[in-house]
Amino acid sequence: MLANDTDPDGDALHVSQVNGQAGNVGTAVAGLGGGTFTLNADGSYSFNPGSAFQSLPVGETATSSITYTVSDGQGGTSTATLTVEITGANDAPTVVTLDNQDNMDGDEVNYDLSGFFSDVDSGDVLTYSVDHVPGGLTFDTATGTFTGQLAKWASDHTNTGVKGEYKITVTATDSSGATVSQTFVWKVGNPEPIAVDDNGETGQAETLKVDHRAEGVLGNDTDPDGDALHVSQVNGSAASVGAAVAGSHGGSFTLNADGTYSFNPGSAFNSLPAGETATTSITYTVADAQGATDTATLTITITGTNDTPILTPGVTLDDQANNDGQLITPVDISEQFTDADTGDELTYSATGLPPGLTIETPSMSRRSMARRAMWARPLPAWAAAPSR
């Protein structure tokens, strides 16, 4: 610094102060504008810009300075300024750890990556690129943003070997071509289908058949990402799909993979009185093509119908033989008749009775069949029939 400084009478010169302080000579001093100066007594110096000018764009300049005092050793002094000009150089972009992503097929996505990248050079513009984009999405290279709706098959694809997992490398490039890259993992899952309980109705002796898929158990079931659905299990068993399965309270179900089904009440509800109802059910599992499942119940309501009385199986009406005028022992015929309907009451009438023979006709419940008899002086034969 002293090379261009002079003394009229040729005295030797030295730096006696920096920024007005003798103690600053030979020590680091902050420059006016940034950086640090170290100015020695003999005029030699150094300047360290540090990080003060990192944001200076490529080719642009800035200055920083200090003042110093020159002394001739005889008390004569003079003050001047040391100014350093700094020219900007390109700084590469920087990045912090990217957030991993976790979504489901069909999700709407708006993932902006630009906030993870930065560049200290003032006014520098970054552009972005990626090495993979999950199905259904687009990537904007100007904004660094993934947008769109994940494809319903996104969870079934991969670039890592694991279904639904994508390893994506993002690269940011500044105006001078400097780059920085960072990798994150994007996992895409398959949402479960939604199975809704189903109901059907039939009579106690009527087989119910549902032959159209839209009317079957899958007609009201849905899948969030639109996957095709099928019945994969009945009552927890894959082998029971398409096979006859006993209902929880009787009857037999056959539920097919496409959701169509039939129900045969068999004889399980024969005792159901006319107009009264009972229910029986099975559970079924709905699955999509990727194996996600949900479970629901198919319930059938059975309405009772009237059953005609019948002769009690294995019991016959015995022929009777008596003499004219003979007082006979009462003959109970009620046990020869039965009715499947619970609580149904039978009454009795007879035709072709011999003179003097009668039949008691009060109603009779199958729950408590009291003895009913015929009384008379019998002839050789008689006949009786129940009615309701």
XYZ file of C-alpha atoms in Angstrom, residues 13-350:
338
model
C 6.844 5.680 5.827
C 4.735 3.088 7.681
C 1.062 2.341 8.312
C 0.186 3.598 11.753
C -3.622 3.137 11.847
C -6.381 1.185 10.107
C -9.881 2.637 10.199
C -8.535 5.171 12.681
C -7.190 2.640 15.165
C -3.490 1.845 15.725
C -4.552 -1.499 17.186
C -6.025 -2.543 13.836
C -2.660 -2.617 12.138
C -1.750 -6.226 11.354
C -5.140 -7.603 12.467
C -8.264 -8.651 10.578
C -10.647 -5.746 10.084
C -14.111 -5.850 8.510
C -14.277 -4.022 5.243
C -16.930 -1.487 4.413
C -19.009 -3.612 2.030
C -17.989 -7.021 3.404
C -14.983 -9.269 3.690
C -11.990 -8.802 6.003
C -8.744 -6.863 5.481
C -5.422 -7.461 7.212
C -3.117 -4.430 6.602
C 0.404 -4.589 7.985
C 2.666 -1.709 9.045
C 4.909 -2.164 5.984
C 1.873 -1.748 3.671
C 1.433 -5.374 2.726
C -2.115 -6.648 3.089
C -4.589 -9.453 2.429
C -8.316 -9.491 1.754
C -10.694 -12.415 2.387
C -14.185 -12.010 0.850
C -15.572 -14.847 2.983
C -19.228 -15.506 2.180
C -20.201 -11.867 1.869
C -20.291 -11.951 -1.924
C -21.726 -15.424 -2.597
C -24.920 -13.890 -3.974
C -22.987 -11.767 -6.491
C -24.067 -12.933 -9.971
C -21.488 -14.152 -12.452
C -19.482 -11.243 -13.916
C -20.988 -8.551 -11.721
C -18.809 -6.549 -9.295
C -18.942 -5.081 -5.821
C -16.420 -3.207 -3.654
C -15.260 -3.176 -0.046
C -12.783 -0.820 1.624
C -10.906 0.361 4.705
C -9.056 3.585 5.524
C -5.446 3.655 6.636
C -3.072 6.271 7.992
C 0.524 6.678 6.789
C 3.136 8.135 9.193
C 6.735 9.398 8.543
C 7.933 8.716 12.096
C 8.293 12.461 12.803
C 4.633 13.046 13.559
C 3.580 13.711 9.986
C 0.558 11.632 8.825
C -1.776 11.267 5.888
C -4.902 9.113 5.363
C -5.994 7.176 2.283
C -8.467 4.400 1.336
C -7.799 0.851 0.251
C -10.637 -0.419 -1.977
C -10.968 -3.972 -3.286
C -13.252 -4.849 -6.205
C -14.890 -8.307 -6.088
C -16.133 -10.011 -9.267
C -18.992 -12.537 -8.909
C -18.473 -16.213 -9.807
C -21.112 -18.902 -10.271
C -22.198 -20.914 -7.255
C -23.779 -24.319 -7.759
C -27.332 -24.855 -6.459
C -27.770 -26.575 -3.106
C -30.449 -28.937 -1.802
C -31.765 -30.254 1.504
C -33.227 -33.746 1.998
C -36.356 -34.300 -0.058
C -39.462 -35.611 1.668
C -40.454 -39.165 0.719
C -44.022 -39.518 -0.537
C -46.748 -42.047 0.290
C -49.987 -42.156 -1.701
C -52.735 -44.446 -2.969
C -53.780 -45.245 -6.515
C -56.129 -42.542 -7.738
C -54.877 -39.839 -5.344
C -54.673 -36.262 -6.583
C -51.082 -35.033 -6.312
C -49.453 -31.596 -6.137
C -45.868 -31.981 -4.897
C -43.671 -28.883 -5.288
C -39.956 -29.678 -4.955
C -38.597 -26.209 -5.622
C -38.571 -25.273 -1.944
C -35.899 -27.908 -1.264
C -33.432 -26.301 -3.710
C -31.707 -22.921 -3.574
C -28.956 -20.901 -5.263
C -27.110 -18.071 -3.525
C -26.443 -16.227 -6.775
C -28.903 -13.362 -6.857
C -31.295 -13.677 -9.770
C -30.131 -17.148 -10.772
C -33.004 -19.241 -12.167
C -33.163 -22.989 -11.587
C -34.691 -25.578 -13.865
C -35.511 -29.128 -12.809
C -35.470 -32.618 -14.219
C -36.397 -36.077 -12.892
C -35.467 -39.571 -14.003
C -38.897 -41.117 -13.375
C -42.525 -40.025 -13.121
C -45.161 -42.342 -11.539
C -48.085 -43.265 -13.783
C -50.751 -40.603 -14.177
C -48.522 -37.679 -13.119
C -46.687 -34.955 -15.015
C -43.592 -33.016 -13.965
C -43.107 -29.289 -14.655
C -39.411 -28.618 -15.274
C -39.811 -24.876 -14.716
C -41.510 -25.107 -11.313
C -40.242 -28.473 -10.088
C -43.782 -29.699 -9.395
C -45.455 -33.108 -9.787
C -49.175 -32.801 -10.524
C -52.028 -35.059 -11.643
C -53.930 -38.117 -10.473
C -52.020 -41.309 -9.815
C -53.053 -44.067 -12.208
C -55.122 -46.913 -10.756
C -52.283 -49.255 -11.727
C -49.467 -47.143 -10.254
C -49.234 -49.410 -7.202
C -48.668 -52.377 -9.491
C -45.560 -50.889 -11.153
C -42.076 -50.016 -9.883
C -38.567 -49.007 -10.843
C -36.973 -50.636 -7.785
C -38.303 -54.188 -7.997
C -40.821 -53.599 -5.200
C -44.399 -53.096 -6.409
C -45.633 -49.584 -5.869
C -42.187 -48.182 -5.015
C -40.424 -45.580 -7.150
C -36.937 -44.174 -6.543
C -36.790 -40.733 -8.167
C -33.724 -38.526 -8.639
C -34.345 -34.804 -9.020
C -31.682 -32.537 -10.555
C -31.650 -28.739 -10.341
C -29.580 -26.748 -12.880
C -28.720 -23.054 -12.606
C -28.277 -20.531 -15.387
C -24.589 -21.362 -15.735
C -25.151 -25.102 -15.974
C -24.078 -26.016 -12.439
C -26.187 -28.804 -10.939
C -27.154 -30.566 -7.741
C -29.177 -33.784 -7.378
C -31.184 -35.473 -4.657
C -33.117 -38.776 -4.554
C -36.356 -39.625 -2.737
C -38.719 -42.602 -2.597
C -42.356 -42.458 -3.662
C -44.580 -45.311 -2.471
C -47.989 -45.887 -4.049
C -50.435 -48.255 -2.349
C -53.590 -49.958 -3.558
C -56.747 -48.813 -1.701
C -59.104 -51.456 -0.349
C -62.455 -51.997 -2.048
C -65.637 -51.058 -0.172
C -68.059 -53.952 0.321
C -71.653 -53.119 1.295
C -74.047 -55.577 2.970
C -76.719 -57.110 0.711
C -80.268 -58.345 1.286
C -82.723 -60.606 -0.531
C -86.209 -61.999 0.061
C -87.989 -65.245 -0.749
C -90.761 -67.539 0.417
C -90.108 -70.555 2.605
C -90.479 -72.968 -0.299
C -89.115 -70.774 -3.111
C -85.542 -70.826 -4.457
C -84.172 -67.302 -5.009
C -81.948 -66.827 -8.060
C -80.034 -63.625 -8.875
C -78.488 -64.174 -12.293
C -77.421 -60.631 -13.272
C -74.119 -59.251 -12.011
C -75.540 -55.762 -11.497
C -78.169 -57.202 -9.146
C -75.720 -59.479 -7.326
C -73.644 -58.735 -4.261
C -71.053 -56.740 -6.258
C -73.647 -54.319 -7.615
C -73.338 -51.989 -4.617
C -69.635 -52.582 -3.916
C -67.020 -50.101 -5.119
C -63.277 -49.673 -5.512
C -61.732 -46.206 -4.939
C -59.368 -46.482 -7.919
C -61.816 -48.295 -10.198
C -60.319 -51.800 -10.070
C -62.556 -54.677 -11.190
C -63.943 -56.646 -8.235
C -64.733 -60.313 -7.663
C -65.888 -62.515 -4.786
C -62.792 -64.261 -3.459
C -64.170 -66.036 -0.365
C -67.471 -67.158 1.141
C -67.582 -67.534 4.926
C -63.802 -67.106 4.892
C -63.104 -69.916 2.419
C -61.967 -69.504 -1.184
C -63.137 -73.055 -1.914
C -66.708 -72.074 -1.052
C -67.012 -69.643 -3.966
C -69.440 -71.207 -6.439
C -70.252 -74.060 -4.024
C -73.328 -74.690 -1.874
C -72.797 -73.252 1.616
C -75.096 -73.578 4.634
C -76.618 -70.316 5.852
C -76.205 -69.169 9.440
C -79.804 -70.146 10.265
C -80.635 -72.626 7.567
C -80.965 -72.894 3.832
C -78.208 -73.180 1.266
C -76.390 -70.353 -0.554
C -74.384 -70.598 -3.759
C -72.414 -67.379 -4.353
C -70.340 -67.072 -7.531
C -67.182 -65.063 -8.204
C -69.104 -62.544 -10.322
C -71.505 -61.807 -7.451
C -74.510 -63.716 -8.802
C -76.079 -66.121 -6.335
C -78.905 -68.454 -5.484
C -80.566 -69.406 -2.206
C -82.497 -72.605 -1.550
C -84.429 -72.598 1.737
C -84.874 -76.376 1.614
C -87.012 -77.601 4.500
C -85.356 -75.423 7.146
C -88.242 -72.941 7.283
C -91.253 -75.260 6.865
C -92.316 -74.565 10.439
C -92.445 -70.799 9.806
C -96.086 -69.683 10.192
C -97.743 -67.914 7.269
C -96.693 -64.252 7.077
C -93.947 -64.502 9.676
C -90.291 -64.021 8.697
C -86.852 -65.402 9.548
C -83.368 -64.580 8.286
C -80.230 -66.479 7.389
C -76.928 -65.204 6.057
C -73.374 -65.766 4.828
C -70.331 -63.513 4.724
C -68.379 -62.867 1.551
C -65.040 -61.250 0.725
C -64.613 -58.845 -2.183
C -61.142 -58.543 -3.765
C -59.636 -56.345 -6.453
C -57.057 -57.444 -9.008
C -54.195 -56.500 -6.689
C -55.427 -58.484 -3.700
C -56.959 -55.768 -1.512
C -60.142 -57.016 0.191
C -63.189 -56.081 2.221
C -65.939 -58.233 3.750
C -69.730 -57.894 3.816
C -72.814 -59.986 4.613
C -75.539 -61.360 2.364
C -78.776 -61.787 4.326
C -81.938 -63.460 3.026
C -85.330 -62.847 4.649
C -87.696 -65.821 4.346
C -91.457 -65.329 4.638
C -93.536 -68.236 5.910
C -96.381 -69.727 3.859
C -99.129 -72.094 4.940
C -98.353 -75.837 4.932
C -101.211 -78.327 4.501
C -101.723 -80.766 7.387
C -100.511 -84.277 6.696
C -100.882 -87.712 8.185
C -98.165 -88.151 10.751
C -95.392 -90.131 9.057
C -95.309 -93.708 10.317
C -98.688 -93.427 12.046
C -101.820 -94.948 10.446
C -105.513 -94.798 11.223
C -106.447 -98.213 12.492
C -109.674 -99.816 11.345
C -112.182 -100.274 14.173
C -114.722 -103.131 14.721
C -117.537 -103.147 17.287
C -121.013 -104.667 17.765
C -124.294 -102.845 17.470
C -125.204 -101.169 20.682
C -121.764 -101.608 22.196
C -120.375 -98.655 24.170
C -116.896 -98.126 22.728
C -113.717 -96.899 24.345
C -112.864 -93.369 23.109
C -110.515 -93.423 20.124
C -107.941 -90.571 19.848
C -107.205 -89.726 16.235
C -105.307 -86.426 16.782
C -101.893 -88.042 16.790
C -102.486 -89.313 13.267
C -102.300 -85.739 11.901
C -99.556 -83.078 11.966
C -98.889 -79.562 10.611
C -95.365 -78.169 10.043
C -96.357 -74.575 10.784
C -95.416 -73.673 14.347
C -98.504 -72.680 16.361
C -100.940 -73.717 13.655
C -104.226 -75.147 15.087
C -106.125 -78.043 13.593
C -109.819 -78.699 13.758
C -111.442 -82.009 12.824
C -114.471 -83.213 10.946
C -115.545 -86.613 9.736
